[in-house]
Amino acid sequence: MSRTHGPALPARADVEEAARRLAGRVVRTPVLHSPAIDRLAGARILLKAENLQDGGSYKMRGAMLAVGRLADAGHTGVVAQSTGNHAVAVALAARRHGLAATVVLPVDAAPVKVDRARAAGARVVRAGTTVEERLAVARRIAEVEGHPLVDAYDHPDVVAGQGSASLELIEEAARRGTPLDALVVPVGGGGGIAGACLAAAGTPIEVYGVEPVGCDSLARSLAAGRPTPVAPAPSLADGLRPGCVGDLPFAVARTGVRGVVRVDDDAIGEAFRLLLLDLKVLVEPSGAAALAGALRLGEPAGPGGGAGTAAGPGGGGTPWPSGGGRRRTVGVVLTGGNVEADLVARLAGDRTTAGAAA
Amino acid sequence: MSRTHGPALPARADVEEAARRLAGRVVRTPVLHSPAIDRLAGARILLKAENLQDGGSYKMRGAMLAVGRLADAGHTGVVAQSTGNHAVAVALAARRHGLAATVVLPVDAAPVKVDRARAAGARVVRAGTTVEERLAVARRIAEVEGHPLVDAYDHPDVVAGQGSASLELIEEAARRGTPLDALVVPVGGGGGIAGACLAAAGTPIEVYGVEPVGCDSLARSLAAGRPTPVAPAPSLADGLRPGCVGDLPFAVARTGVRGVVRVDDDAIGEAFRLLLLDLKVLVEPSGAAALAGALRLGEPAGPGGGAGTAAGPGGGGTPWPSGGGRRRTVGVVLTGGNVEADLVARLAGDRTTAGAAA
């Protein structure tokens, strides 16, 4: 009974419907702005603070939508797997809807995510370190328990729900009189960027994805024309390390994404510190990667660097001119804020890469 | 030409007028909420995130109001002194109004505050470590330059401006259907709490002040019936260490404040971590002190602890029952977020006091 996608892809109307259903049930997170970040980026940067969302990440949106529909359909429990934030979100969404939840997390999951899933009342199962290992366990549990599996990204409700964050950002930017020219979203399994593509469909807004170096399944998939797995490299951004972008997200993103930029741990750490010390918000490295990507896209293209690293349908060029042209407005989705205290302390105090983004 | 208060104290109407003048000129900061913090406090805690204000603190409100009126009156420059946030705010406000600014900071000011004042275009003068030393230098500069001195708290526009943060919090709580029963504000020179008293005037909302242990000039002043200086003890909360509450703030607070609670560095550090890791915002220790105070007020009164440490007109008792009574809603003003990276790293990684507030 879990929903799967048929030949018809979700569309902008699905994101609008998701936003209507979620209104008042998730936090309408603020859109933040910093002159210092604008100067670094060479553009007006509007940051959607989904780290302030219930459960600490935008995954709450897709989870509330998907679990709510399952509850409406009479289900009494759900199963989910993820590196952490989706599991926490499904656990919280299940509790709000009175459903039981079992979530499968990797054995090396961030303890804060395990604690949060348990605090939300979910049964936590630890299994393996790869998405394939977790999926196998989650599918077995779903079969034994007779409860549907809510996929972390390969699910139309999850894509539409995550897309509602982008839709709110697009609306708020327009309300302020600075409509978005571009939207930058970090890419793990692709649910968020697929949702962003849907939210931006029919507008002139260019959608860019950001992947950690060595975890660039979307960039490779766009180049190959089909979902292409990678063996994910180590990265600060633990949420952006699925081995392969989902089929449904890829089907949406292949026509909707303008480019993908890769960022390394130094750039992610620098963006983390900017968000913390200048913007005053705690964003997990997977979310900070989005700002790192937006800053990278603003750099002049050149040999071995700059926006020339962008891949995909419209890769290359400098998306936001730092010079004479009209100043562009760029939306960045700060997807979550669940970070270990030790990592916060380490990144906040790290000065070896200070100024790397400047 | 600097405005001073006459026999007539400012009133709620002045805060409402301040809010009107500031609308669209400062950030209407979000009101945040966390179930985990509610559980710790035994009350619904609504947190006004003035760390997300322009300049990184609510001091921007009073500075914009005061400097704006001076600009309207034809002044071409202003002088200010503070431990940091007021100076940064006056520097930013002066730039926005096209005025020159000279700000006097202590020789041991947080470097981030010095940098921010300079980045806003102000001339920065370093002098002494006490408010008296800075005031003497600031008065001399004001006289030589012929520019008015904008006091950090003993100024009706500053009190009314800071009060607009409390007014917005009161309005937002009511809009959500959970009107405030109490309002908790950290106390340095007293501008913020005086503004809070004015914003709450004519409502049943109880206003509580929070002071670091050993920096309790307001508590002592309320007990003595007149402004009473202290030799400020060392505290994490560098913004809450003026030697004496201002005359005007005291005149307002003596009838408006229900109680004052003292918090130590352990409690401030624990509140800092809660705000950072659970709420996902960076709040400076002076702002985190407000949450520490709200948590302390929620503890059962007992020998040597609990809300029994509250002093002032209504000191004593347990302001928000954690037991059977109706759950109370408590507003907390998170006044600023300007913190050194090293201090963030140290406090985030410090586990010696973890759970102290729990």
mmCIF file of C-alpha atoms in Angstrom, chain A residues 21-233:
data_model
loop_
_atom_site.group_PDB
_atom_site.id
_atom_site.type_symbol
_atom_site.label_atom_id
_atom_site.label_comp_id
_atom_site.label_asym_id
_atom_site.label_seq_id
_atom_site.Cartn_x
_atom_site.Cartn_y
_atom_site.Cartn_z
ATOM 1 C CA ARG A 21 -1.876 20.308 3.592
ATOM 2 C CA LEU A 22 1.205 21.162 5.651
ATOM 3 C CA ALA A 23 0.124 24.713 6.530
ATOM 4 C CA GLY A 24 -0.128 24.951 10.316
ATOM 5 C CA ARG A 25 1.230 21.400 10.735
ATOM 6 C CA VAL A 26 4.882 22.187 10.164
ATOM 7 C CA VAL A 27 6.802 25.371 10.965
ATOM 8 C CA ARG A 28 6.729 28.091 8.313
ATOM 9 C CA THR A 29 10.445 28.689 8.813
ATOM 10 C CA PRO A 30 11.921 32.173 8.502
ATOM 11 C CA VAL A 31 13.921 33.405 5.518
ATOM 12 C CA LEU A 32 17.181 34.926 6.749
ATOM 13 C CA HIS A 33 19.572 37.351 5.154
ATOM 14 C CA SER A 34 23.060 38.695 5.876
ATOM 15 C CA PRO A 35 24.881 41.595 4.183
ATOM 16 C CA ALA A 36 28.217 39.865 4.901
ATOM 17 C CA ILE A 37 27.110 36.708 3.076
ATOM 18 C CA ASP A 38 25.788 38.807 0.188
ATOM 19 C CA ARG A 39 29.204 40.443 -0.165
ATOM 20 C CA LEU A 40 30.952 37.069 -0.222
ATOM 21 C CA ALA A 41 28.517 35.668 -2.760
ATOM 22 C CA GLY A 42 28.267 38.662 -5.065
ATOM 23 C CA ALA A 43 24.487 38.216 -4.981
ATOM 24 C CA ARG A 44 21.569 38.692 -2.642
ATOM 25 C CA ILE A 45 21.351 35.398 -0.734
ATOM 26 C CA LEU A 46 18.036 34.495 0.923
ATOM 27 C CA LEU A 47 18.376 31.536 3.277
ATOM 28 C CA LYS A 48 15.414 29.314 4.153
ATOM 29 C CA ALA A 49 16.115 28.206 7.723
ATOM 30 C CA GLU A 50 14.737 24.653 7.728
ATOM 31 C CA ASN A 51 17.150 23.906 10.569
ATOM 32 C CA LEU A 52 14.422 25.608 12.620
ATOM 33 C CA GLN A 53 11.818 23.102 11.344
ATOM 34 C CA ASP A 54 10.200 20.596 13.712
ATOM 35 C CA GLY A 55 12.565 17.652 14.066
ATOM 36 C CA GLY A 56 15.446 19.904 13.027
ATOM 37 C CA SER A 57 15.177 19.385 9.251
ATOM 38 C CA TYR A 58 12.997 19.856 6.191
ATOM 39 C CA LYS A 59 12.494 16.099 6.084
ATOM 40 C CA MET A 60 9.565 16.776 8.427
ATOM 41 C CA ARG A 61 7.621 18.129 5.464
ATOM 42 C CA GLY A 62 7.746 15.015 3.300
ATOM 43 C CA ALA A 63 7.297 12.762 6.324
ATOM 44 C CA MET A 64 4.204 14.626 7.553
ATOM 45 C CA LEU A 65 2.670 14.518 4.094
ATOM 46 C CA ALA A 66 3.432 10.843 3.442
ATOM 47 C CA VAL A 67 2.571 9.576 6.923
ATOM 48 C CA GLY A 68 -0.567 11.716 7.033
ATOM 49 C CA ARG A 69 -1.832 10.140 3.826
ATOM 50 C CA LEU A 70 -1.017 6.652 5.122
ATOM 51 C CA ALA A 71 -2.909 7.409 8.333
ATOM 52 C CA ASP A 72 -5.873 8.660 6.284
ATOM 53 C CA ALA A 73 -5.738 5.362 4.384
ATOM 54 C CA GLY A 74 -6.052 3.390 7.629
ATOM 55 C CA HIS A 75 -2.480 2.262 8.253
ATOM 56 C CA THR A 76 -1.431 1.789 11.875
ATOM 57 C CA GLY A 77 2.337 1.833 11.458
ATOM 58 C CA VAL A 78 5.186 2.858 9.160
ATOM 59 C CA VAL A 79 8.789 1.826 8.489
ATOM 60 C CA ALA A 80 11.599 4.086 7.301
ATOM 61 C CA GLN A 81 15.356 4.043 6.796
ATOM 62 C CA SER A 82 17.810 6.931 6.508
ATOM 63 C CA THR A 83 21.118 8.289 7.761
ATOM 64 C CA GLY A 84 19.075 10.134 10.328
ATOM 65 C CA ASN A 85 16.910 13.136 9.523
ATOM 66 C CA HIS A 86 14.245 11.278 7.524
ATOM 67 C CA ALA A 87 14.038 8.667 10.278
ATOM 68 C CA VAL A 88 13.589 11.361 12.942
ATOM 69 C CA ALA A 89 10.968 13.071 10.803
ATOM 70 C CA VAL A 90 9.000 9.858 10.152
ATOM 71 C CA ALA A 91 9.150 9.023 13.873
ATOM 72 C CA LEU A 92 7.737 12.453 14.789
ATOM 73 C CA ALA A 93 5.141 12.376 12.017
ATOM 74 C CA ALA A 94 4.017 8.898 13.065
ATOM 75 C CA ARG A 95 3.603 9.989 16.675
ATOM 76 C CA ARG A 96 1.554 13.014 15.631
ATOM 77 C CA HIS A 97 -0.719 10.761 13.610
ATOM 78 C CA GLY A 98 -0.907 8.025 16.267
ATOM 79 C CA LEU A 99 0.991 5.457 14.193
ATOM 80 C CA ALA A 100 3.766 3.094 15.288
ATOM 81 C CA ALA A 101 7.153 3.677 13.655
ATOM 82 C CA THR A 102 10.204 1.507 13.109
ATOM 83 C CA VAL A 103 13.252 3.277 11.710
ATOM 84 C CA VAL A 104 16.471 1.727 10.399
ATOM 85 C CA LEU A 105 19.624 3.779 10.932
ATOM 86 C CA PRO A 106 23.233 2.978 10.012
ATOM 87 C CA VAL A 107 25.486 1.631 12.732
ATOM 88 C CA ASP A 108 27.565 4.833 12.424
ATOM 89 C CA ALA A 109 24.584 7.213 12.624
ATOM 90 C CA ALA A 110 25.084 10.505 14.459
ATOM 91 C CA PRO A 111 24.057 9.760 18.082
ATOM 92 C CA VAL A 112 21.918 12.913 18.183
ATOM 93 C CA LYS A 113 19.788 11.498 15.361
ATOM 94 C CA VAL A 114 19.413 8.130 17.086
ATOM 95 C CA ASP A 115 18.420 9.883 20.311
ATOM 96 C CA ARG A 116 15.902 12.068 18.536
ATOM 97 C CA ALA A 117 14.258 9.139 16.747
ATOM 98 C CA ARG A 118 13.964 7.278 20.053
ATOM 99 C CA ALA A 119 12.681 10.390 21.840
ATOM 100 C CA ALA A 120 9.940 10.604 19.226
ATOM 101 C CA GLY A 121 8.826 7.108 20.230
ATOM 102 C CA ALA A 122 10.166 5.108 17.314
ATOM 103 C CA ARG A 123 11.710 1.668 17.515
ATOM 104 C CA VAL A 124 15.278 2.121 16.243
ATOM 105 C CA VAL A 125 17.056 -0.680 14.374
ATOM 106 C CA ARG A 126 20.754 -0.254 13.494
ATOM 107 C CA ALA A 127 21.954 -1.931 10.294
ATOM 108 C CA GLY A 128 25.040 -1.611 8.091
ATOM 109 C CA THR A 129 26.553 1.555 6.722
ATOM 110 C CA THR A 130 25.088 1.710 3.206
ATOM 111 C CA VAL A 131 21.641 2.561 1.937
ATOM 112 C CA GLU A 132 21.390 -0.901 0.333
ATOM 113 C CA GLU A 133 21.993 -2.649 3.659
ATOM 114 C CA ARG A 134 19.440 -0.450 5.437
ATOM 115 C CA LEU A 135 16.871 -0.822 2.668
ATOM 116 C CA ALA A 136 17.099 -4.621 2.766
ATOM 117 C CA VAL A 137 16.475 -4.611 6.525
ATOM 118 C CA ALA A 138 13.698 -2.012 6.282
ATOM 119 C CA ARG A 139 11.905 -3.973 3.532
ATOM 120 C CA ARG A 140 12.048 -7.139 5.600
ATOM 121 C CA ILE A 141 10.608 -5.349 8.641
ATOM 122 C CA ALA A 142 7.882 -3.753 6.524
ATOM 123 C CA GLU A 143 6.907 -7.175 5.177
ATOM 124 C CA VAL A 144 6.900 -8.856 8.573
ATOM 125 C CA GLU A 145 4.982 -6.038 10.280
ATOM 126 C CA GLY A 146 2.667 -5.387 7.359
ATOM 127 C CA HIS A 147 3.418 -1.669 7.507
ATOM 128 C CA PRO A 148 4.351 0.464 4.485
ATOM 129 C CA LEU A 149 7.908 1.686 3.946
ATOM 130 C CA VAL A 150 8.203 5.460 3.530
ATOM 131 C CA ASP A 151 11.192 5.949 1.273
ATOM 132 C CA ALA A 152 13.508 8.827 2.157
ATOM 133 C CA TYR A 153 13.441 10.321 -1.348
ATOM 134 C CA ASP A 154 12.025 7.939 -3.947
ATOM 135 C CA HIS A 155 8.453 8.798 -3.021
ATOM 136 C CA PRO A 156 6.127 11.389 -4.604
ATOM 137 C CA ASP A 157 4.787 12.693 -1.257
ATOM 138 C CA VAL A 158 8.315 13.096 0.063
ATOM 139 C CA VAL A 159 9.393 14.969 -3.072
ATOM 140 C CA ALA A 160 6.315 17.208 -2.964
ATOM 141 C CA GLY A 161 6.637 17.776 0.786
ATOM 142 C CA GLN A 162 10.301 18.745 0.615
ATOM 143 C CA GLY A 163 9.412 20.959 -2.347
ATOM 144 C CA SER A 164 7.105 23.014 -0.128
ATOM 145 C CA ALA A 165 10.201 24.507 1.563
ATOM 146 C CA SER A 166 11.393 25.784 -1.815
ATOM 147 C CA LEU A 167 7.897 27.028 -2.634
ATOM 148 C CA GLU A 168 7.726 29.055 0.593
ATOM 149 C CA LEU A 169 11.156 30.527 -0.173
ATOM 150 C CA ILE A 170 10.097 31.452 -3.717
ATOM 151 C CA GLU A 171 6.919 33.101 -2.376
ATOM 152 C CA GLU A 172 8.694 34.981 0.403
ATOM 153 C CA ALA A 173 11.367 36.324 -1.960
ATOM 154 C CA ALA A 174 8.659 37.619 -4.295
ATOM 155 C CA ARG A 175 6.753 39.135 -1.361
ATOM 156 C CA ARG A 176 9.884 41.078 -0.415
ATOM 157 C CA GLY A 177 10.199 42.471 -3.916
ATOM 158 C CA THR A 178 13.338 40.449 -4.682
ATOM 159 C CA PRO A 179 12.087 37.426 -6.645
ATOM 160 C CA LEU A 180 14.523 34.544 -6.943
ATOM 161 C CA ASP A 181 16.736 34.185 -9.997
ATOM 162 C CA ALA A 182 18.175 30.916 -8.726
ATOM 163 C CA LEU A 183 17.624 28.285 -6.086
ATOM 164 C CA VAL A 184 20.430 26.192 -4.574
ATOM 165 C CA VAL A 185 19.669 22.906 -2.812
ATOM 166 C CA PRO A 186 21.947 20.195 -1.401
ATOM 167 C CA VAL A 187 21.580 16.749 -2.971
ATOM 168 C CA GLY A 188 21.552 13.430 -1.153
ATOM 169 C CA GLY A 189 18.984 11.030 -2.577
ATOM 170 C CA GLY A 190 17.508 13.883 -4.578
ATOM 171 C CA GLY A 191 14.121 14.390 -2.910
ATOM 172 C CA GLY A 192 14.846 17.994 -2.000
ATOM 173 C CA ILE A 193 16.174 19.050 -5.373
ATOM 174 C CA ALA A 194 13.370 17.270 -7.208
ATOM 175 C CA GLY A 195 10.920 19.171 -5.009
ATOM 176 C CA ALA A 196 12.774 22.400 -5.762
ATOM 177 C CA CYS A 197 12.529 21.696 -9.504
ATOM 178 C CA LEU A 198 8.781 21.204 -9.184
ATOM 179 C CA ALA A 199 8.378 24.355 -7.062
ATOM 180 C CA ALA A 200 10.302 26.361 -9.667
ATOM 181 C CA ALA A 201 8.578 24.785 -12.684
ATOM 182 C CA GLY A 202 7.064 27.356 -15.013
ATOM 183 C CA THR A 203 9.193 30.165 -13.524
ATOM 184 C CA PRO A 204 12.519 31.536 -14.794
ATOM 185 C CA ILE A 205 14.229 30.374 -11.579
ATOM 186 C CA GLU A 206 17.351 28.278 -12.228
ATOM 187 C CA VAL A 207 17.780 25.307 -9.885
ATOM 188 C CA TYR A 208 21.288 24.216 -8.868
ATOM 189 C CA GLY A 209 22.258 21.129 -6.894
ATOM 190 C CA VAL A 210 25.222 20.840 -4.522
ATOM 191 C CA GLU A 211 27.034 17.565 -3.849
ATOM 192 C CA PRO A 212 30.099 16.793 -1.756
ATOM 193 C CA VAL A 213 33.179 15.931 -3.787
ATOM 194 C CA GLY A 214 33.138 12.161 -4.273
ATOM 195 C CA CYS A 215 29.405 11.873 -3.495
ATOM 196 C CA ASP A 216 28.277 13.221 -6.850
ATOM 197 C CA SER A 217 25.684 10.715 -7.975
ATOM 198 C CA LEU A 218 23.368 13.392 -9.397
ATOM 199 C CA ALA A 219 26.133 15.051 -11.420
ATOM 200 C CA ARG A 220 27.187 11.667 -12.791
ATOM 201 C CA SER A 221 23.600 10.649 -13.429
ATOM 202 C CA LEU A 222 22.867 13.844 -15.366
ATOM 203 C CA ALA A 223 25.998 13.282 -17.447
ATOM 204 C CA ALA A 224 25.122 9.623 -18.094
ATOM 205 C CA GLY A 225 21.405 10.218 -18.692
ATOM 206 C CA ARG A 226 20.428 7.603 -16.090
ATOM 207 C CA PRO A 227 20.721 7.082 -12.311
ATOM 208 C CA THR A 228 24.387 6.317 -11.724
ATOM 209 C CA PRO A 229 25.703 5.088 -8.383
ATOM 210 C CA VAL A 230 28.926 6.140 -6.714
ATOM 211 C CA ALA A 231 30.854 4.615 -3.817
ATOM 212 C CA PRO A 232 30.403 7.653 -1.559
ATOM 213 C CA ALA A 233 33.625 9.267 -0.360
#
